[in-house]
PDB file of C-alpha atoms in Angstrom:
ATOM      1  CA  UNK X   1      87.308 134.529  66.350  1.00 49.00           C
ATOM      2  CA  UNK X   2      85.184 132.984  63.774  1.00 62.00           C
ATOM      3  CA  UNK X   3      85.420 134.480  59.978  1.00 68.00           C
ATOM      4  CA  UNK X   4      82.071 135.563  58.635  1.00 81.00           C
ATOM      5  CA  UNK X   5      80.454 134.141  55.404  1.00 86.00           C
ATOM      6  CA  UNK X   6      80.752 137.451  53.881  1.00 87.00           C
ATOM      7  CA  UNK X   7      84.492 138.126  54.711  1.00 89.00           C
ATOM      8  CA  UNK X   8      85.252 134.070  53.643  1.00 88.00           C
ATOM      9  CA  UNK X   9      83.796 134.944  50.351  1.00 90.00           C
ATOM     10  CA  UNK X  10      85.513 137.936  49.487  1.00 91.00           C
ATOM     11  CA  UNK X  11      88.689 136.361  50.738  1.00 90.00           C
ATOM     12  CA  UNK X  12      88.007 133.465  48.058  1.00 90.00           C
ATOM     13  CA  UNK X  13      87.108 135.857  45.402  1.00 90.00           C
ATOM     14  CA  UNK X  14      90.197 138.047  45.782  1.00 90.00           C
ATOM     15  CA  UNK X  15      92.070 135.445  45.796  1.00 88.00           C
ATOM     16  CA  UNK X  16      90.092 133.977  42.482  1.00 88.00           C
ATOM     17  CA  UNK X  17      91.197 137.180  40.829  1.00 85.00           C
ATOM     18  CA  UNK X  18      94.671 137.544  42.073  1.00 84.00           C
ATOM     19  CA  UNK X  19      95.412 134.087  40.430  1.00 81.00           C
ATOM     20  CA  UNK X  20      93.488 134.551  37.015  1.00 74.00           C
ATOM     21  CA  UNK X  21      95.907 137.727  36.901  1.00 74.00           C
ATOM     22  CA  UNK X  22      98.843 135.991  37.289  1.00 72.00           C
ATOM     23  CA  UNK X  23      98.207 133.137  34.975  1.00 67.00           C
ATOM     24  CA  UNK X  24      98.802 134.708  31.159  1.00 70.00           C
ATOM     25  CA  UNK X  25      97.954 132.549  28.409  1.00 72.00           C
ATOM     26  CA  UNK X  26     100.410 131.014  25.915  1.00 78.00           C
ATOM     27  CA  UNK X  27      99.525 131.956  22.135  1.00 78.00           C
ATOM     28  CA  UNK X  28     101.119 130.351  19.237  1.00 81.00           C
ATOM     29  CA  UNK X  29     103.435 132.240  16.718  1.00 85.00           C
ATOM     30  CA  UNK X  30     100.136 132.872  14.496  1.00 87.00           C
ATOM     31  CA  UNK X  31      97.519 134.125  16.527  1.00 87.00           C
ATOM     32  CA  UNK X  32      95.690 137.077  15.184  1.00 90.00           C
ATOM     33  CA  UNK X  33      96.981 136.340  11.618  1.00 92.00           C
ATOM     34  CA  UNK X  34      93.984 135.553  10.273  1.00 92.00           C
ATOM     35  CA  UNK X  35      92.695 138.898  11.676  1.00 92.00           C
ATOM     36  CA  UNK X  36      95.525 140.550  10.325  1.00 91.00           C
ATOM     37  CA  UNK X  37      95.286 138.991   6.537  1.00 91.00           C
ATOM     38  CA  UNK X  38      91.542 140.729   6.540  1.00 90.00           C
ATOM     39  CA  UNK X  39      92.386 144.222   8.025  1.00 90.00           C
ATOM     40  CA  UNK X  40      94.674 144.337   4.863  1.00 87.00           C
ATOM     41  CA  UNK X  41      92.853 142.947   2.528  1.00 86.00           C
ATOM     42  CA  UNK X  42      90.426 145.335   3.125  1.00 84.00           C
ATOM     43  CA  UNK X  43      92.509 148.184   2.506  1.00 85.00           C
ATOM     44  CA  UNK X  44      92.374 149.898  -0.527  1.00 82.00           C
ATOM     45  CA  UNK X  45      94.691 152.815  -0.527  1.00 80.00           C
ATOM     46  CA  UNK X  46      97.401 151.934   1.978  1.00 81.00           C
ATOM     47  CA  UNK X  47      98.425 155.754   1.898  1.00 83.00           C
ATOM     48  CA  UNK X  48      94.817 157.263   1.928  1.00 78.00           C
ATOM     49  CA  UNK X  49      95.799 159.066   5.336  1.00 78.00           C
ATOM     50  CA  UNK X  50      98.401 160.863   3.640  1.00 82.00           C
ATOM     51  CA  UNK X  51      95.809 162.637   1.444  1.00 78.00           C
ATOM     52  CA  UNK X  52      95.047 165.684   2.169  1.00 78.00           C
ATOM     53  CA  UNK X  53      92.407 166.517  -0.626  1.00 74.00           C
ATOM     54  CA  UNK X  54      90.139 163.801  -0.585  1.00 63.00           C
ATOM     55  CA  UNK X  55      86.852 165.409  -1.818  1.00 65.00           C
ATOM     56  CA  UNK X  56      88.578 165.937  -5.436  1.00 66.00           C
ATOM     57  CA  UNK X  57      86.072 166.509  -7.912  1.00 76.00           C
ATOM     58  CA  UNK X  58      83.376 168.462  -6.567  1.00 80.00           C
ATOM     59  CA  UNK X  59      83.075 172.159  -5.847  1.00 84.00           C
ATOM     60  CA  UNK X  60      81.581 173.600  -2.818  1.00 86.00           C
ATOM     61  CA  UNK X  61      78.281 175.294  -4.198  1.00 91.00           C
ATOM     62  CA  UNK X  62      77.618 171.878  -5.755  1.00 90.00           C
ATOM     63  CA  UNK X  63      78.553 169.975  -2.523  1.00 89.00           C
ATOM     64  CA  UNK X  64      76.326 171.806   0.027  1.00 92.00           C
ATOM     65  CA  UNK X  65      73.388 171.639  -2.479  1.00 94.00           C
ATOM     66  CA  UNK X  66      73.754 167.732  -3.097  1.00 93.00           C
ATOM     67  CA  UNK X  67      73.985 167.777   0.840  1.00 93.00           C
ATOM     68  CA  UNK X  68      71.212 169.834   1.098  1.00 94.00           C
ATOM     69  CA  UNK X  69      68.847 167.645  -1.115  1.00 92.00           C
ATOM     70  CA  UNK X  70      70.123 164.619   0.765  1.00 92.00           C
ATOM     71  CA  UNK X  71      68.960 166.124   4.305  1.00 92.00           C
ATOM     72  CA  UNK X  72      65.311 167.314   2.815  1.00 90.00           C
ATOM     73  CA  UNK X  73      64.995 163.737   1.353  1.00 86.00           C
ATOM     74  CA  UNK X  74      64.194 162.486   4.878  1.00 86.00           C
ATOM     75  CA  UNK X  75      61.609 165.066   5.874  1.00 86.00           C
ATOM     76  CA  UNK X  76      58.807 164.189   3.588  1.00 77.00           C
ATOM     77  CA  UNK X  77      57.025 160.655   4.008  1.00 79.00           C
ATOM     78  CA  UNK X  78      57.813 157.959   1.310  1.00 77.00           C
ATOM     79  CA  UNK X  79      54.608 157.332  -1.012  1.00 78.00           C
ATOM     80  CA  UNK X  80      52.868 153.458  -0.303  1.00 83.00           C
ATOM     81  CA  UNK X  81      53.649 151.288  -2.614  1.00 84.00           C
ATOM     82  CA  UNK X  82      51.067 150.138  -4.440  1.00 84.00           C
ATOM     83  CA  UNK X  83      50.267 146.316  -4.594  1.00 82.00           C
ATOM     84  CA  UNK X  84      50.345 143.901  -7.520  1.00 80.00           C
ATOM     85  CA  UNK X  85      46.747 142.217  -7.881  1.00 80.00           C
ATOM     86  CA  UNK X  86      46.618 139.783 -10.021  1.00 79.00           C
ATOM     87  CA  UNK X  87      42.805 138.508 -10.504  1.00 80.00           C
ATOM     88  CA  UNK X  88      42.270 135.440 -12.973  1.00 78.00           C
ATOM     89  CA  UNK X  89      38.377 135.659 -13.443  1.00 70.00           C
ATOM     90  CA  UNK X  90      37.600 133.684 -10.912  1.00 63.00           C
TER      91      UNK X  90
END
């Protein structure tokens, strides 16, 4: 019995797949150290997750009023800015 297009192509495909899964690329000893160098670079405070205050400094009153000023900043419309003309008599 003849095999139909659309069984032949899904044979080929799974067996596309099956090989690309079996076929694991070889990485040198220093791949991802670049990637590595930056993450920790980037770190500032290697034991910040330790902290357990870390909103020292400001009471709460004073915190959900700065908050509150921040959030009200966004409902009313920023002014236009008004253009620089400059006419030389002309």
């Amino acid at each position: 019995m003849a095999i139909g297009c659309k069984q032949a192509a899904c044979m080929a495909l799974s067996g596309m797949l099956l090989y690309g899964c079996g076929a694991t690329p070889r990485f040198d000893k220093q791949f991802g150290a670049a990637v590595r160098a930056n993450v920790a670079a980037q770190t500032l405070d290697p034991a910040a997750g330790a902290n357990r205050n870390p909103a020292v400094g400001m009471d709460g009153h004073t915190a959900i009023n700065v908050h509150g000023r921040y959030q009200d900043s966004f409902k009313a419309a920023e002014p236009p800015v008004q253009q620089l003309i400059i006419n030389n008599g002309k």
